[in-house]
PDB file of C-alpha atoms in Angstrom:
ATOM      1  CA  MET A   2      28.666  24.660  60.522  1.00 51.00           C
ATOM      2  CA  LYS A   3      28.562  20.856  60.169  1.00 49.00           C
ATOM      3  CA  LYS A   4      24.748  20.926  60.339  1.00 49.00           C
ATOM      4  CA  ILE A   5      24.576  23.537  57.571  1.00 46.00           C
ATOM      5  CA  LEU A   6      27.006  21.585  55.382  1.00 44.00           C
ATOM      6  CA  PHE A   7      25.083  18.336  56.008  1.00 41.00           C
ATOM      7  CA  SER A   8      21.776  20.080  55.234  1.00 41.00           C
ATOM      8  CA  LEU A   9      23.135  21.484  51.967  1.00 36.00           C
ATOM      9  CA  LEU A  10      24.502  18.073  50.954  1.00 41.00           C
ATOM     10  CA  LEU A  11      21.172  16.425  51.793  1.00 40.00           C
ATOM     11  CA  ILE A  12      19.215  19.005  49.787  1.00 40.00           C
ATOM     12  CA  GLY A  13      21.632  18.595  46.865  1.00 40.00           C
ATOM     13  CA  ALA A  14      21.329  14.799  46.958  1.00 40.00           C
ATOM     14  CA  VAL A  15      17.528  14.977  46.986  1.00 38.00           C
ATOM     15  CA  ALA A  16      17.553  17.466  44.100  1.00 36.00           C
ATOM     16  CA  LEU A  17      19.903  15.317  42.009  1.00 34.00           C
ATOM     17  CA  ASN A  18      17.877  12.191  42.748  1.00 37.00           C
ATOM     18  CA  SER A  19      14.664  13.867  41.620  1.00 34.00           C
ATOM     19  CA  CYS A  20      16.294  14.844  38.329  1.00 34.00           C
ATOM     20  CA  THR A  21      16.922  11.204  37.486  1.00 32.00           C
ATOM     21  CA  LYS A  22      13.343  10.029  38.071  1.00 36.00           C
ATOM     22  CA  THR A  23      10.823   9.906  35.277  1.00 39.00           C
ATOM     23  CA  ALA A  24       7.179  10.743  35.790  1.00 48.00           C
ATOM     24  CA  GLU A  25       5.101   7.763  36.822  1.00 52.00           C
ATOM     25  CA  SER A  26       2.848   7.182  33.839  1.00 54.00           C
ATOM     26  CA  GLY A  27       0.919   4.225  35.130  1.00 60.00           C
ATOM     27  CA  CYS A  28       1.732   2.545  31.828  1.00 64.00           C
ATOM     28  CA  THR A  29       3.279  -0.905  31.882  1.00 72.00           C
ATOM     29  CA  PRO A  30       5.010  -1.575  28.561  1.00 73.00           C
ATOM     30  CA  ALA A  31       3.444  -4.489  26.713  1.00 76.00           C
ATOM     31  CA  SER A  32       5.547  -7.453  25.710  1.00 84.00           C
ATOM     32  CA  VAL A  33       5.798  -8.452  22.074  1.00 85.00           C
ATOM     33  CA  ALA A  34       4.135 -11.778  22.932  1.00 90.00           C
ATOM     34  CA  SER A  35       1.162 -10.067  24.593  1.00 85.00           C
ATOM     35  CA  GLU A  36       0.428  -8.043  21.432  1.00 81.00           C
ATOM     36  CA  LYS A  37       0.920 -10.851  18.910  1.00 88.00           C
ATOM     37  CA  ALA A  38      -2.705 -12.036  18.862  1.00 87.00           C
ATOM     38  CA  ALA A  39      -4.005  -8.522  18.116  1.00 80.00           C
ATOM     39  CA  MET A  40      -1.352  -8.024  15.439  1.00 81.00           C
ATOM     40  CA  VAL A  41      -2.184 -11.353  13.757  1.00 87.00           C
ATOM     41  CA  ALA A  42      -5.919 -10.559  13.911  1.00 84.00           C
ATOM     42  CA  PHE A  43      -5.255  -7.190  12.258  1.00 79.00           C
ATOM     43  CA  CYS A  44      -3.267  -8.846   9.461  1.00 83.00           C
ATOM     44  CA  THR A  45      -5.958 -11.480   8.938  1.00 90.00           C
ATOM     45  CA  ALA A  46      -8.765  -8.918   8.863  1.00 86.00           C
ATOM     46  CA  ASN A  47      -6.858  -6.792   6.345  1.00 81.00           C
ATOM     47  CA  GLY A  48      -5.708  -9.586   4.033  1.00 88.00           C
ATOM     48  CA  ILE A  49      -2.035  -9.171   4.905  1.00 86.00           C
ATOM     49  CA  THR A  50      -0.018 -12.299   4.141  1.00 93.00           C
ATOM     50  CA  TYR A  51       2.730 -11.674   6.662  1.00 92.00           C
ATOM     51  CA  THR A  52       6.130 -13.041   7.580  1.00 96.00           C
ATOM     52  CA  GLU A  53       7.178 -12.872  11.226  1.00 97.00           C
ATOM     53  CA  HIS A  54      10.571 -11.278  11.892  1.00 96.00           C
ATOM     54  CA  PRO A  55      12.497 -12.645  14.926  1.00 97.00           C
ATOM     55  CA  SER A  56      11.900  -9.262  16.613  1.00 95.00           C
ATOM     56  CA  GLY A  57       8.122  -9.813  16.520  1.00 93.00           C
ATOM     57  CA  ILE A  58       7.397  -7.474  13.597  1.00 90.00           C
ATOM     58  CA  LEU A  59       4.851  -8.867  11.132  1.00 88.00           C
ATOM     59  CA  TYR A  60       5.546  -7.697   7.593  1.00 89.00           C
ATOM     60  CA  GLU A  61       4.565  -8.205   3.979  1.00 88.00           C
ATOM     61  CA  ILE A  62       6.896  -7.128   1.195  1.00 89.00           C
ATOM     62  CA  ILE A  63       4.649  -5.818  -1.563  1.00 84.00           C
ATOM     63  CA  ALA A  64       7.525  -4.896  -3.883  1.00 82.00           C
ATOM     64  CA  PRO A  65      11.144  -5.628  -2.935  1.00 86.00           C
ATOM     65  CA  GLY A  66      12.582  -2.670  -4.846  1.00 81.00           C
ATOM     66  CA  VAL A  67      15.930  -2.693  -6.656  1.00 79.00           C
ATOM     67  CA  GLY A  68      19.512  -1.757  -5.891  1.00 77.00           C
ATOM     68  CA  ALA A  69      20.973  -1.184  -2.472  1.00 79.00           C
ATOM     69  CA  GLN A  70      19.243  -1.873   0.823  1.00 84.00           C
ATOM     70  CA  PRO A  71      19.534   0.771   3.530  1.00 84.00           C
ATOM     71  CA  VAL A  72      21.844   0.174   6.480  1.00 84.00           C
ATOM     72  CA  SER A  73      21.620   1.586   9.986  1.00 85.00           C
ATOM     73  CA  THR A  74      23.410   4.802   8.961  1.00 85.00           C
ATOM     74  CA  SER A  75      21.442   5.410   5.737  1.00 83.00           C
ATOM     75  CA  THR A  76      19.350   8.491   5.081  1.00 80.00           C
ATOM     76  CA  VAL A  77      16.133   7.391   3.432  1.00 79.00           C
ATOM     77  CA  SER A  78      12.958   8.966   2.010  1.00 78.00           C
ATOM     78  CA  ALA A  79       9.269   8.066   1.842  1.00 72.00           C
ATOM     79  CA  ILE A  80       5.779   9.203   0.947  1.00 65.00           C
ATOM     80  CA  TYR A  81       3.201   7.892   3.408  1.00 62.00           C
ATOM     81  CA  THR A  82      -0.086   8.447   5.172  1.00 58.00           C
ATOM     82  CA  GLY A  83      -0.407   7.579   8.846  1.00 53.00           C
ATOM     83  CA  LYS A  84      -3.731   6.190  10.020  1.00 51.00           C
ATOM     84  CA  LEU A  85      -5.095   4.639  13.174  1.00 48.00           C
ATOM     85  CA  LEU A  86      -6.538   1.158  12.914  1.00 51.00           C
ATOM     86  CA  ASN A  87      -9.983   2.742  13.038  1.00 51.00           C
ATOM     87  CA  GLY A  88      -9.160   4.628   9.817  1.00 53.00           C
ATOM     88  CA  THR A  89      -8.429   8.043  11.341  1.00 52.00           C
ATOM     89  CA  THR A  90      -5.543   9.773   9.517  1.00 55.00           C
ATOM     90  CA  PHE A  91      -3.029  11.372  11.874  1.00 51.00           C
ATOM     91  CA  ASP A  92      -0.255  12.259   9.421  1.00 56.00           C
ATOM     92  CA  ALA A  93       0.389  12.316   5.689  1.00 66.00           C
ATOM     93  CA  THR A  94       2.995  13.391   3.166  1.00 69.00           C
ATOM     94  CA  ALA A  95       2.350  14.338  -0.447  1.00 69.00           C
ATOM     95  CA  THR A  96       6.047  14.465  -1.315  1.00 68.00           C
ATOM     96  CA  PRO A  97       9.004  12.395  -0.089  1.00 70.00           C
ATOM     97  CA  ILE A  98      10.445  13.187   3.335  1.00 74.00           C
ATOM     98  CA  SER A  99      14.108  12.321   3.970  1.00 75.00           C
ATOM     99  CA  PHE A 100      15.834  11.617   7.293  1.00 74.00           C
ATOM    100  CA  PRO A 101      18.488   9.366   8.863  1.00 84.00           C
ATOM    101  CA  LEU A 102      17.446   5.831   9.737  1.00 85.00           C
ATOM    102  CA  THR A 103      19.223   6.384  13.067  1.00 90.00           C
ATOM    103  CA  ASN A 104      16.478   8.860  14.072  1.00 88.00           C
ATOM    104  CA  VAL A 105      13.466   6.554  13.850  1.00 82.00           C
ATOM    105  CA  ILE A 106      11.791   3.952  16.050  1.00 79.00           C
ATOM    106  CA  ASP A 107      13.423   0.543  16.393  1.00 87.00           C
ATOM    107  CA  GLY A 108      10.687  -1.131  14.353  1.00 84.00           C
ATOM    108  CA  TRP A 109      11.566   0.985  11.340  1.00 82.00           C
ATOM    109  CA  LYS A 110      15.279   0.395  11.873  1.00 89.00           C
ATOM    110  CA  ILE A 111      14.546  -3.335  11.652  1.00 92.00           C
ATOM    111  CA  GLY A 112      11.856  -3.350   8.947  1.00 88.00           C
ATOM    112  CA  ILE A 113      12.918  -0.727   6.432  1.00 86.00           C
ATOM    113  CA  PRO A 114      16.206  -2.502   5.551  1.00 89.00           C
ATOM    114  CA  LEU A 115      14.106  -5.474   4.406  1.00 91.00           C
ATOM    115  CA  ILE A 116      13.356  -3.571   1.174  1.00 86.00           C
ATOM    116  CA  LYS A 117      15.432  -1.751  -1.426  1.00 82.00           C
ATOM    117  CA  VAL A 118      15.048   1.552  -3.278  1.00 79.00           C
ATOM    118  CA  GLY A 119      11.468   1.881  -4.505  1.00 78.00           C
ATOM    119  CA  GLY A 120      10.373  -1.054  -2.359  1.00 79.00           C
ATOM    120  CA  ARG A 121       7.001  -1.289  -0.667  1.00 80.00           C
ATOM    121  CA  ILE A 122       6.350  -2.977   2.660  1.00 81.00           C
ATOM    122  CA  ARG A 123       3.540  -3.369   5.165  1.00 81.00           C
ATOM    123  CA  MET A 124       4.645  -3.742   8.775  1.00 82.00           C
ATOM    124  CA  VAL A 125       2.788  -4.333  11.995  1.00 81.00           C
ATOM    125  CA  ILE A 126       5.250  -3.339  14.699  1.00 79.00           C
ATOM    126  CA  PRO A 127       4.846  -4.262  18.374  1.00 80.00           C
ATOM    127  CA  SER A 128       4.682  -1.254  20.680  1.00 75.00           C
ATOM    128  CA  ALA A 129       7.947  -2.287  22.351  1.00 81.00           C
ATOM    129  CA  LEU A 130       9.653  -1.501  19.024  1.00 82.00           C
ATOM    130  CA  GLY A 131       7.565   1.631  18.491  1.00 74.00           C
ATOM    131  CA  TYR A 132       6.697   4.215  21.123  1.00 65.00           C
ATOM    132  CA  SER A 133       5.585   1.911  23.977  1.00 69.00           C
ATOM    133  CA  CYS A 134       4.448   4.172  26.833  1.00 66.00           C
ATOM    134  CA  VAL A 135       6.183   7.258  25.447  1.00 61.00           C
ATOM    135  CA  GLY A 136       4.746   9.755  22.979  1.00 52.00           C
ATOM    136  CA  THR A 137       6.359  11.608  20.117  1.00 51.00           C
ATOM    137  CA  ASN A 138       7.393  15.225  19.756  1.00 45.00           C
ATOM    138  CA  GLY A 139       6.873  15.861  23.459  1.00 45.00           C
ATOM    139  CA  ILE A 140       3.316  14.475  23.500  1.00 41.00           C
ATOM    140  CA  ARG A 141       2.813  11.656  26.019  1.00 43.00           C
ATOM    141  CA  TYR A 142       0.265   8.965  25.280  1.00 39.00           C
ATOM    142  CA  PRO A 143      -2.483   8.300  27.834  1.00 39.00           C
ATOM    143  CA  ASP A 144      -1.726   5.830  30.612  1.00 36.00           C
ATOM    144  CA  GLY A 145      -2.003   2.219  29.571  1.00 34.00           C
ATOM    145  CA  CYS A 146      -1.857   2.802  25.812  1.00 36.00           C
ATOM    146  CA  GLN A 147       0.300   0.447  23.818  1.00 39.00           C
ATOM    147  CA  ILE A 148       0.976   1.352  20.221  1.00 42.00           C
ATOM    148  CA  SER A 149       1.735  -0.919  17.299  1.00 43.00           C
ATOM    149  CA  ILE A 150       2.523   0.520  13.897  1.00 44.00           C
ATOM    150  CA  TYR A 151       1.334  -0.670  10.496  1.00 42.00           C
ATOM    151  CA  PHE A 152       3.063   0.518   7.341  1.00 42.00           C
ATOM    152  CA  ASN A 153       1.811   0.210   3.810  1.00 39.00           C
ATOM    153  CA  THR A 154       3.632   1.070   0.594  1.00 35.00           C
ATOM    154  CA  ILE A 155       6.802   2.653   1.861  1.00 35.00           C
ATOM    155  CA  THR A 156       8.419   4.281  -1.132  1.00 33.00           C
ATOM    156  CA  LYS A 157      12.097   5.081  -1.378  1.00 33.00           C
ATOM    157  CA  LYS A 158      12.727   2.976   1.703  1.00 33.00           C
ATOM    158  CA  GLN A 159      11.519   4.905   4.740  1.00 33.00           C
ATOM    159  CA  ALA A 160       9.038   7.042   6.669  1.00 35.00           C
ATOM    160  CA  ILE A 161       8.685   8.778  10.028  1.00 35.00           C
ATOM    161  CA  LEU A 162       5.758   9.600  12.284  1.00 36.00           C
ATOM    162  CA  GLN A 163       5.202  13.192  13.264  1.00 33.00           C
ATOM    163  CA  GLY A 164       3.203  14.813  16.086  1.00 33.00           C
ATOM    164  CA  ILE A 165       0.296  12.778  17.369  1.00 34.00           C
ATOM    165  CA  GLY A 166      -2.083  14.517  19.740  1.00 37.00           C
ATOM    166  CA  TYR A 167      -4.842  12.031  20.470  1.00 33.00           C
ATOM    167  CA  LYS A 168      -6.272  12.143  23.975  1.00 34.00           C
ATOM    168  CA  THR A 169      -7.780   8.710  24.653  1.00 34.00           C
ATOM    169  CA  CYS A 170      -6.582   5.127  24.443  1.00 31.00           C
ATOM    170  CA  ALA A 171      -9.645   4.184  22.419  1.00 36.00           C
ATOM    171  CA  GLN A 172      -8.378   6.333  19.554  1.00 35.00           C
ATOM    172  CA  TYR A 173      -5.232   4.259  19.111  1.00 32.00           C
ATOM    173  CA  PRO A 174      -4.973   0.901  20.830  1.00 31.00           C
ATOM    174  CA  LEU A 175      -2.964   0.020  17.731  1.00 33.00           C
ATOM    175  CA  LEU A 176      -1.525   2.726  15.511  1.00 32.00           C
ATOM    176  CA  THR A 177      -1.757   2.332  11.749  1.00 32.00           C
ATOM    177  CA  CYS A 178       0.550   3.901   9.204  1.00 32.00           C
ATOM    178  CA  LEU A 179      -0.681   3.529   5.650  1.00 30.00           C
ATOM    179  CA  SER A 180       0.797   4.789   2.420  1.00 29.00           C
TER     180      SER A 180
END
């Protein structure tokens, strides 16, 4: 009886332990410092006169907007087009999309409050403040991919990425979001 009880406890412990493990992706998250040179080169090549946020985000406020700035609990709206740095569009909106700022990547939580209603901002966000080694909407990025996000002309304060299904790192070593 003791052997059966011990066996059941052992099986249960192994099962619970396996539930807490994540799949080995082979992806080592990049540090903000390791991506800075590529982010600066992107800004330089695209004529972006940026300011560096303490978080590592590079941004350019095109138009500050007017009125209130969003806070962490704000629901905000935006019209945007998402593109890879190579120019490939992966997402776009023709009309404003609204959602809580609490439901977006950390880079947006930091950058979007830098503008007010109607403001426009470009941001180059380090992957550590974006999706890092994890995908969106259940889609996992290929091993080793690090993603930085670039925003252009955020209107009505905010935007969100939607399903990205690219299959190779070469398609998005840095991810671009343009509006």
